[in-house]
XYZ file of C-alpha atoms in Angstrom:
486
model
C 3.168 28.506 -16.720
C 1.298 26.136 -18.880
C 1.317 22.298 -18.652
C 3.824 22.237 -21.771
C 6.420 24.279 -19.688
C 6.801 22.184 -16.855
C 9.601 20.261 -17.095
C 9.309 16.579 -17.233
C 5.323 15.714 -17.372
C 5.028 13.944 -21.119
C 7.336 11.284 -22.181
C 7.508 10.292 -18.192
C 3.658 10.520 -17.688
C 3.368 8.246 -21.175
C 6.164 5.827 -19.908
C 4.113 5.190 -16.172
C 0.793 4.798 -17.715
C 2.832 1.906 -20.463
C 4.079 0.624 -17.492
C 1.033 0.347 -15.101
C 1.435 -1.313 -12.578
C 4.947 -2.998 -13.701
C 7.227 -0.764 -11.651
C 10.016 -2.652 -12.078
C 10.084 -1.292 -15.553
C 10.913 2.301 -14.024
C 14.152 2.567 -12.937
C 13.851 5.273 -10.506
C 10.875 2.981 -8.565
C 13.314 -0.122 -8.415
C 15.147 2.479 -6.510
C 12.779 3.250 -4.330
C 11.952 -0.133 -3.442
C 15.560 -1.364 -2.701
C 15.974 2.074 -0.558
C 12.394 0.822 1.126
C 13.955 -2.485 1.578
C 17.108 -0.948 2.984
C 15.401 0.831 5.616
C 13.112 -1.729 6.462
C 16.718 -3.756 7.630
C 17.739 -0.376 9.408
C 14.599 -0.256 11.500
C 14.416 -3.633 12.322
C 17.949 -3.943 13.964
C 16.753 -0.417 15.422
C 13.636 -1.754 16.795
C 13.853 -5.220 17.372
C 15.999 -4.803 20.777
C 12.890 -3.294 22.587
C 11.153 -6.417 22.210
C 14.182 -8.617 22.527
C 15.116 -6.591 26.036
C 11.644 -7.904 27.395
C 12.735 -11.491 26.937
C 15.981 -10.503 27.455
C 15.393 -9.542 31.154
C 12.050 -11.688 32.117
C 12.080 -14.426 34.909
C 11.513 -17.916 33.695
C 11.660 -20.985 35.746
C 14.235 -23.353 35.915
C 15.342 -26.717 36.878
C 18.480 -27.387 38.920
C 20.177 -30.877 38.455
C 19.111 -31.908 41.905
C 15.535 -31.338 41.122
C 15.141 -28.166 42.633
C 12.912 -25.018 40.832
C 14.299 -21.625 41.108
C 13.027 -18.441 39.276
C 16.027 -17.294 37.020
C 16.470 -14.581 34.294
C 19.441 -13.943 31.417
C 20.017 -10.493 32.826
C 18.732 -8.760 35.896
C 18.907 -5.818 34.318
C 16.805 -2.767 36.352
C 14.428 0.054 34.262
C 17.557 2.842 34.726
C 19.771 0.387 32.646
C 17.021 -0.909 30.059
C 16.665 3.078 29.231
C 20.509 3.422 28.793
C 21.252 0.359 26.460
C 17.772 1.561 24.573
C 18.939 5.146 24.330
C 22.748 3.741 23.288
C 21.932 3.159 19.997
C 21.070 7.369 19.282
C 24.484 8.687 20.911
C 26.366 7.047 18.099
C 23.320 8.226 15.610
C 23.641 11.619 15.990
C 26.652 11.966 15.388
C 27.348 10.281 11.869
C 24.559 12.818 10.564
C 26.012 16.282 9.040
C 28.975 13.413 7.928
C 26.305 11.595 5.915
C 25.342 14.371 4.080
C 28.866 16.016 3.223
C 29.626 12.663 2.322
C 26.900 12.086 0.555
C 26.885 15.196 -1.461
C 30.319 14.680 -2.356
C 30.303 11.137 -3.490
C 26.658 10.486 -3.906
C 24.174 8.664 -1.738
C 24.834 5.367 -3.753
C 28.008 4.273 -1.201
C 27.156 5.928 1.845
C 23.648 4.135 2.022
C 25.123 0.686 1.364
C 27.850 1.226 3.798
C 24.919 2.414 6.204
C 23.201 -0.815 6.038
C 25.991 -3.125 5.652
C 27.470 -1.797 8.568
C 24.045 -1.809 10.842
C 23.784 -5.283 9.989
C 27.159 -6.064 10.836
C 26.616 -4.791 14.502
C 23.331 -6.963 14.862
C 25.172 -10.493 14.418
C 27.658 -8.644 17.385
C 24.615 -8.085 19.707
C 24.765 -11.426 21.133
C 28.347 -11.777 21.712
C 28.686 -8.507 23.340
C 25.675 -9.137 25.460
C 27.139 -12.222 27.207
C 30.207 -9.789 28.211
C 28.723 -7.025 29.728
C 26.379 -4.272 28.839
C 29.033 -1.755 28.439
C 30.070 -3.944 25.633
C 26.381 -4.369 24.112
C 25.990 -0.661 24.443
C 29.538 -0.262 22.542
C 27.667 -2.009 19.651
C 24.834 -0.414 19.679
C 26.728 3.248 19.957
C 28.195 1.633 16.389
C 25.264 0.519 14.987
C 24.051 4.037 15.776
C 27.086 5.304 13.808
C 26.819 3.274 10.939
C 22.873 4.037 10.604
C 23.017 7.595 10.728
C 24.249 8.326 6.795
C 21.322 6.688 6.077
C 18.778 9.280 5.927
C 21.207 12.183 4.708
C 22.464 9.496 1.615
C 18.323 8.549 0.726
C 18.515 12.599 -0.038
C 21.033 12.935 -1.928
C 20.143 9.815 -4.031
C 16.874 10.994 -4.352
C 18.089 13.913 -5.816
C 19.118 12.147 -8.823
C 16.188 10.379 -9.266
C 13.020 12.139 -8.197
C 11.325 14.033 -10.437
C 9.930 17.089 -9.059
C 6.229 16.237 -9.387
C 7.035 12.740 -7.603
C 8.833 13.924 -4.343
C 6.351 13.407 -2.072
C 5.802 9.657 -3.002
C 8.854 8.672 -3.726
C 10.430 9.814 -0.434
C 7.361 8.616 1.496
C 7.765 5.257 -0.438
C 11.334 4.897 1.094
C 10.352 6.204 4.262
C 7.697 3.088 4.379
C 10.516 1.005 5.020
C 11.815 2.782 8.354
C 7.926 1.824 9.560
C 7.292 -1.515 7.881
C 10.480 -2.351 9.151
C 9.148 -1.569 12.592
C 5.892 -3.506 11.631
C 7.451 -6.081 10.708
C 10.212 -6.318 13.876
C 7.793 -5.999 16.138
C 6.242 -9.245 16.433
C 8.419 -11.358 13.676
C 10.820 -10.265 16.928
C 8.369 -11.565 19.587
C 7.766 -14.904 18.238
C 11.401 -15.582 17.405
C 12.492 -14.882 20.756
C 9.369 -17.049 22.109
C 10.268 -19.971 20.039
C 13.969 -19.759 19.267
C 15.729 -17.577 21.869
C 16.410 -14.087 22.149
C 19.502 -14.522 20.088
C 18.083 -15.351 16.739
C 16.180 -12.097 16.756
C 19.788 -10.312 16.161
C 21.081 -13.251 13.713
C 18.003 -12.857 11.374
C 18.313 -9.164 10.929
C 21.687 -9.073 10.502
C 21.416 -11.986 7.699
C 18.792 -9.876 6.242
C 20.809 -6.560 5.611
C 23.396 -8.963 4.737
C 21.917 -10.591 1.592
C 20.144 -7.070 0.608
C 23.962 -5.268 0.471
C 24.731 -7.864 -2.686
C 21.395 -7.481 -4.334
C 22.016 -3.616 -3.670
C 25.188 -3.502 -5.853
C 24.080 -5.923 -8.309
C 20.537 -3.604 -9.376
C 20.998 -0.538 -8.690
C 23.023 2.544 -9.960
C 24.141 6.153 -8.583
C 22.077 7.729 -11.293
C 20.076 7.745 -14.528
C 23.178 8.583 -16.012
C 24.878 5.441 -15.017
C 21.991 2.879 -15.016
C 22.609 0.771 -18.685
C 19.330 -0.343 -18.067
C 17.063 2.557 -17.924
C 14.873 3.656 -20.942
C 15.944 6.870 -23.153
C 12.312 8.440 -22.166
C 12.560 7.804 -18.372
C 15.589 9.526 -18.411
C 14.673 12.197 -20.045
C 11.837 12.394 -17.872
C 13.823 12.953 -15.002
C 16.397 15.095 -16.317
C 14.015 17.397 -17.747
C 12.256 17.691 -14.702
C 15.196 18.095 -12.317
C 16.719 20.675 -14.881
C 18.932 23.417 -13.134
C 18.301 21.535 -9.648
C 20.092 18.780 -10.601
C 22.488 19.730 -13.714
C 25.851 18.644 -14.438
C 27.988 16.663 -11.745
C 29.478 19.590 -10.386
C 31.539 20.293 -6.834
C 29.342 21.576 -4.441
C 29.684 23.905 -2.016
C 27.398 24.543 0.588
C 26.231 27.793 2.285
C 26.612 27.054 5.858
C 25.899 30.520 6.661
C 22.599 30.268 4.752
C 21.665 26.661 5.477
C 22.218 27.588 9.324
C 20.632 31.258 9.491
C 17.390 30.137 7.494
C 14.398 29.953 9.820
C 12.798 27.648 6.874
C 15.362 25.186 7.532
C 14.695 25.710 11.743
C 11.306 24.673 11.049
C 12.471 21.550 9.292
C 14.826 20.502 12.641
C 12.172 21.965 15.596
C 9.343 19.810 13.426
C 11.348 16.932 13.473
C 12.620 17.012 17.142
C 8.544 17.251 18.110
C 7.952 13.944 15.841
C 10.728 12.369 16.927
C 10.725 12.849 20.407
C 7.232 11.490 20.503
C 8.422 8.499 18.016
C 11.335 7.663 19.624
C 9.340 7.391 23.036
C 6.579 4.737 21.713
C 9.184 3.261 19.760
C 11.598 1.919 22.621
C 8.843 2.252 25.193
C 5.123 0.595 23.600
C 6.311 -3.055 24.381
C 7.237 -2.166 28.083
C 4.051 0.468 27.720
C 2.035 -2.399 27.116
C 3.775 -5.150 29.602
C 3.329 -2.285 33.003
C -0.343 -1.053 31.736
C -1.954 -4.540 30.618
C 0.286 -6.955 31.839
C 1.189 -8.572 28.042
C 3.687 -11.348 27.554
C 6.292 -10.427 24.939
C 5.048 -12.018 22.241
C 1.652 -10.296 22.574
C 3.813 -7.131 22.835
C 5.448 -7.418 19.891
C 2.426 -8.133 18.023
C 0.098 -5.488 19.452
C 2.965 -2.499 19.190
C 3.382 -3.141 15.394
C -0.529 -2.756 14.662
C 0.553 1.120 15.113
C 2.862 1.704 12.769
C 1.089 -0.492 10.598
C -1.463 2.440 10.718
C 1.335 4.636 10.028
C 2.792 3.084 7.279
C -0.639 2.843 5.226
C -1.243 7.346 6.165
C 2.381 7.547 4.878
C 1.799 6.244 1.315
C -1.671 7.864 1.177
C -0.093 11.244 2.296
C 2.478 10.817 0.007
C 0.169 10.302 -2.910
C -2.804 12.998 -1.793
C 0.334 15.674 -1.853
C 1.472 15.127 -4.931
C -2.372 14.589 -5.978
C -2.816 18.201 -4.441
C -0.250 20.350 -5.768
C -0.924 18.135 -9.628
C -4.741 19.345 -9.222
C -3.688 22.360 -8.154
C -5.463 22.775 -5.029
C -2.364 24.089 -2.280
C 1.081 24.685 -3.420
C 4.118 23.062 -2.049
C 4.158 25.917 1.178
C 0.777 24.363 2.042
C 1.003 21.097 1.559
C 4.678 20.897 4.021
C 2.376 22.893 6.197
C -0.787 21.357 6.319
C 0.396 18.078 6.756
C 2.693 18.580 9.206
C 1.267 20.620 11.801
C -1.849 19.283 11.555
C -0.481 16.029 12.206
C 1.640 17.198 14.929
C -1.997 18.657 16.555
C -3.871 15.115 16.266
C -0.939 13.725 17.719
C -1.526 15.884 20.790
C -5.492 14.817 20.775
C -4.916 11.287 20.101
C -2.003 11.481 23.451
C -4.191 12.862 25.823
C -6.828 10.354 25.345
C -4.207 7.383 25.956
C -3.399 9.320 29.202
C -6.601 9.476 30.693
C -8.469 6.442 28.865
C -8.798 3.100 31.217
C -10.151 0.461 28.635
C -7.557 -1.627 26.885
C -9.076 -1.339 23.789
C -9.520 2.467 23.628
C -5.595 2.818 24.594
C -4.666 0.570 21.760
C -7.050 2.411 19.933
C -5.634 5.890 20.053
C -2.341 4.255 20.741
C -2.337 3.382 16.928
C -3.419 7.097 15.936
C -1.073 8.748 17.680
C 1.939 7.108 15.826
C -0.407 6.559 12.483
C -0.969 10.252 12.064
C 3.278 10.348 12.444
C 3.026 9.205 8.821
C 1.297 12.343 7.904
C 3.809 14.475 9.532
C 6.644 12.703 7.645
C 5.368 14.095 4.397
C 5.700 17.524 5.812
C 9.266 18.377 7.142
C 11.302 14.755 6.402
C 10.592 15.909 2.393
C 11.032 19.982 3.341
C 14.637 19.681 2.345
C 14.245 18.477 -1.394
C 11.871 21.516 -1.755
C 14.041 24.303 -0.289
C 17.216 23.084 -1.864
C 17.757 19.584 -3.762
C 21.852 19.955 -3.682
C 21.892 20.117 -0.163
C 19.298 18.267 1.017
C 21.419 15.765 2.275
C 23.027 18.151 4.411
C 20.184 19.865 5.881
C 18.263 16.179 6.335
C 21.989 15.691 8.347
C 21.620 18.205 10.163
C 17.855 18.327 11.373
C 18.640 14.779 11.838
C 21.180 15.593 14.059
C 19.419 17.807 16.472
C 16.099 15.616 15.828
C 17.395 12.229 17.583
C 18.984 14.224 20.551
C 15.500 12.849 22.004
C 16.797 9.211 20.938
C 19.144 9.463 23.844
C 16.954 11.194 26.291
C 13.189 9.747 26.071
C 14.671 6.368 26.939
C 16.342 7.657 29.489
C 13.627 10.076 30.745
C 10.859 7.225 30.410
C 13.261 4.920 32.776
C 13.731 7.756 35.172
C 10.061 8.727 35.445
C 8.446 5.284 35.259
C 10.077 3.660 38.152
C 6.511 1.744 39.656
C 4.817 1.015 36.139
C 1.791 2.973 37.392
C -0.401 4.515 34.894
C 0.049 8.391 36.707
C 4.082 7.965 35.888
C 3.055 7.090 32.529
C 0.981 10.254 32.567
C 3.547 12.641 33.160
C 5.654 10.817 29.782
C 2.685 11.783 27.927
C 2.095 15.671 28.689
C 5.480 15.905 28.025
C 5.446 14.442 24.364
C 1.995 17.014 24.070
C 4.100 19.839 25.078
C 6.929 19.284 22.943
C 4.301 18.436 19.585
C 2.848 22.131 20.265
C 5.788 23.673 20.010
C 6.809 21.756 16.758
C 3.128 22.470 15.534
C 3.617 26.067 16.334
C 6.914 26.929 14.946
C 7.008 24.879 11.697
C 3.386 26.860 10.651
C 4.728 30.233 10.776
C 7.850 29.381 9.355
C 7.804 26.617 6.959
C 8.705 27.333 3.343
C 7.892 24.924 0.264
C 9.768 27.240 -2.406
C 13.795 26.874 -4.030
C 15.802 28.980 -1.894
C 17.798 31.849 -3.346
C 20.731 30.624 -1.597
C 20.432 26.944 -2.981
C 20.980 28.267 -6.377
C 23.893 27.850 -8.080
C 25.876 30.996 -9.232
C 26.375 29.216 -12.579
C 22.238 29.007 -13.043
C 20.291 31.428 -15.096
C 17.864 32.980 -12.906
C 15.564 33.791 -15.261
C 16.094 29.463 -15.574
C 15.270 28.629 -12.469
C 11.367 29.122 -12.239
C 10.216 27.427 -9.038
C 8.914 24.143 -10.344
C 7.464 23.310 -6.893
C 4.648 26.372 -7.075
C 4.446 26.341 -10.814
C 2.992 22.384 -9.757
C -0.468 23.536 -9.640
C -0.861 24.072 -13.274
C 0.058 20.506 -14.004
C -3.476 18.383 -15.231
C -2.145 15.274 -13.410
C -0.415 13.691 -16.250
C 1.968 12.017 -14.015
C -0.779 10.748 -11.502
């Protein structure tokens, strides 16, 4: 297939290089950025309890009104309960998943994204409240926050699905993904120094403020699709709709192949990939702050600040990853198949490397050091299996990312857990055993996505009303492209 073939590389290649750097003059990347922005909420209300739970539960002086000093703390909270209001969040997460993609599909990401992050935010203002009644009642609202995040992933899919043009997949989802790790960047220690300086409390009101505001800018910029955006340009949108062609045709009801979808060892790679990432995520996620209080005895706001230089790391790998696969299947160097692969296991292997140092490594600096690599090279491994689903089969990508989802943050509920089960001393040896565990679980991931990761349009994600001699696989046929849209 020659460059002149593909669908959707001229009047959308002309448009970005008129544009330049002005991305708010593509539609489609005003998108991206308010989905970026969206998640970046999400993951702070996610993240910011792990640091807030550290001043949450440390001992403080105070004075009595007869004069007398006595060591006192908001809640006495021990490790075993830390772990279960940490993990509370994921048991409502997990289960809003598969919903948030048949939802999705049906109705289109547009809603069930908003509704995500209005509803996330709603639950952070609660935090405080239901903290002062009892931690069943904080772990009530975090179980709903959990609920209310979960569409989010499955709805970025399917409104992606509209907008992403085929040659752009990889840094447009990575774009969005950003958000879900600046947002941890960001919480981190923005979370440490509001709770030094203004109480634990504000930590919740900000981020809930936040999502707040960005609900009402959400509705009044952005649109469902192309087709219903008044404000894109004629050649944008035939950029896109030339290069989605039968993927994305005519609003149509779908039905999906469970059968298929379920039975496909393509999409099994997808879901053991992302339990390995995740349950290695999830762990330095709720754990780095209390990592970093046991091993080098920081304060919280030192915490904060030190856990977010990691997924800085992995935030800046995620973009560039994004942008070298694309750049890779454009120049024709690896097809789709390779790129998933490449950059997922490969990540997944560092990851293992990068673990084992932290394990046996006594210096500060050298744990921070491959602290930060270990979760930086995550960002690599998201432009493997988190995109997967978009190449295998666009109209039900919101489903599958549902699913995988689904099975992925089982470890949200566990790690916790595990780590407050295991670490009951806060000696480095406990810490140890975390660690091989996370190694073990990222081999397996490594293992099983390589052999059976695909990159190509399934047969059974085609529509019965599309041509087959229509529906070429764009994702393969990349490599003949001269990066016009680059």
């Amino acid at each position: 297939m020659t460059i002149e073939n593909v669908p959707g590389t001229e009047a959308g290649a002309v448009k970005d290089r008129d544009a330049g750097w002005k991305f708010w003059k593509t539609r489609r990347y005003m998108v991206v950025l308010m989905t970026l922005l969206g998640f970046l909420g999400c993951y702070s209300i996610r993240v910011c309890l792990s640091v807030a739970i550290v001043a949450m539960t440390e001992k403080f002086n105070t004075t009595l009104e007869n004069g007398t000093i006595i060591e006192d703390q908001h809640f006495d909270w021990n490790s075993k309960e830390q772990g279960l209001i940490l993990s509370s969040f994921f048991y409502g997460y997990v289960f809003t998943q598969v919903l948030g993609g048949v939802l999705a599909s049906k109705f289109g990401g547009y809603y069930i994204f908003v509704s995500g992050v209005g509803g996330s935010s709603l639950m952070a203002l609660l935090i405080p409240v239901a903290a002062s009644f009892s931690i069943y009642m904080l772990m009530t609202v975090r179980i709903l926050e959990g609920l209310f995040e979960g569409v989010t992933f499955p709805a970025m899919h399917a409104l992606l699905s509209r907008w992403a043009p085929v040659c752009e997949r990889s840094r447009m989802v990575s774009l969005c993904i950003l958000g879900c790790h600046g947002g941890t960047v960001i919480a981190m220690p923005l979370s440490g120094v509001l709770a030094a300086s203004l109480g634990w409390k504000s930590v919740f009101y900000f981020y809930g403020c936040f999502g707040t505001l960005w609900c009402i800018i959400w509705f009044l910029l952005i649109r469902s699709s192309p087709e219903n955006d008044r404000f894109i340009s004629k050649e944008e949108s035939l950029y896109i709709a030339k290069s989605l062609g039968n993927e994305n045709g005519p609003k149509e009801k779908i039905k999906h192949p469970w059968n298929k979808i379920l039975t496909s060892t393509a999409v099994w790679a997808i879901v053991i990939s992302h339990i390995a990432g995740n349950f290695g995520f999830t762990v330095f996620l709720t754990q780095m702050p209390t990592f970093f209080a046991d091993i080098l005895e920081f304060n919280v706001q030192d915490s904060g600040i030190i856990s977010a230089i990691p997924y800085l790391t992995m935030s800046c790998l995620l973009v560039f990853g994004g942008y070298l696969a694309d750049w890779l299947q454009i120049r024709g160097f690896l097809n789709t198949t390779h790129v998933r692969k490449y950059f997922t296991s490969g990540a997944l292997l560092a990851q293992c490397a990068f673990i084992l140092l932290v394990a046996f490594i006594v210096s500060p600096a050298g744990i921070i050091t491959f602290l930060t690599l270990t979760v930086g090279f995550a960002g690599l491994a998201n432009v493997g299996y988190m995109i997967n689903p978009l190449d295998l089969a666009p109209k039900h990508a919101s489903v599958i990312m549902g699913i995988s989802n689904t099975i992925a943050n089982i470890p949200g509920f566990i790690s916790p857990s595990v780590v407050g089960l295991i670490v009951t001393d806060k000696s480095k040896e406990q810490w140890q055993i975390v660690f091989f565990i996370v190694v073990g679980i990222n081999v397996i991931g490594c293992l099983f996505y390589w052999f059976f990761a695909k990159g190509d349009l399934q047969p059974w994600a085609v529509s019965s009303s599309t041509d087959p001699a229509e529906s070429v696989n764009v994702n393969d046929s990349e490599k003949n492209i001269a990066g016009k849209t680059l």
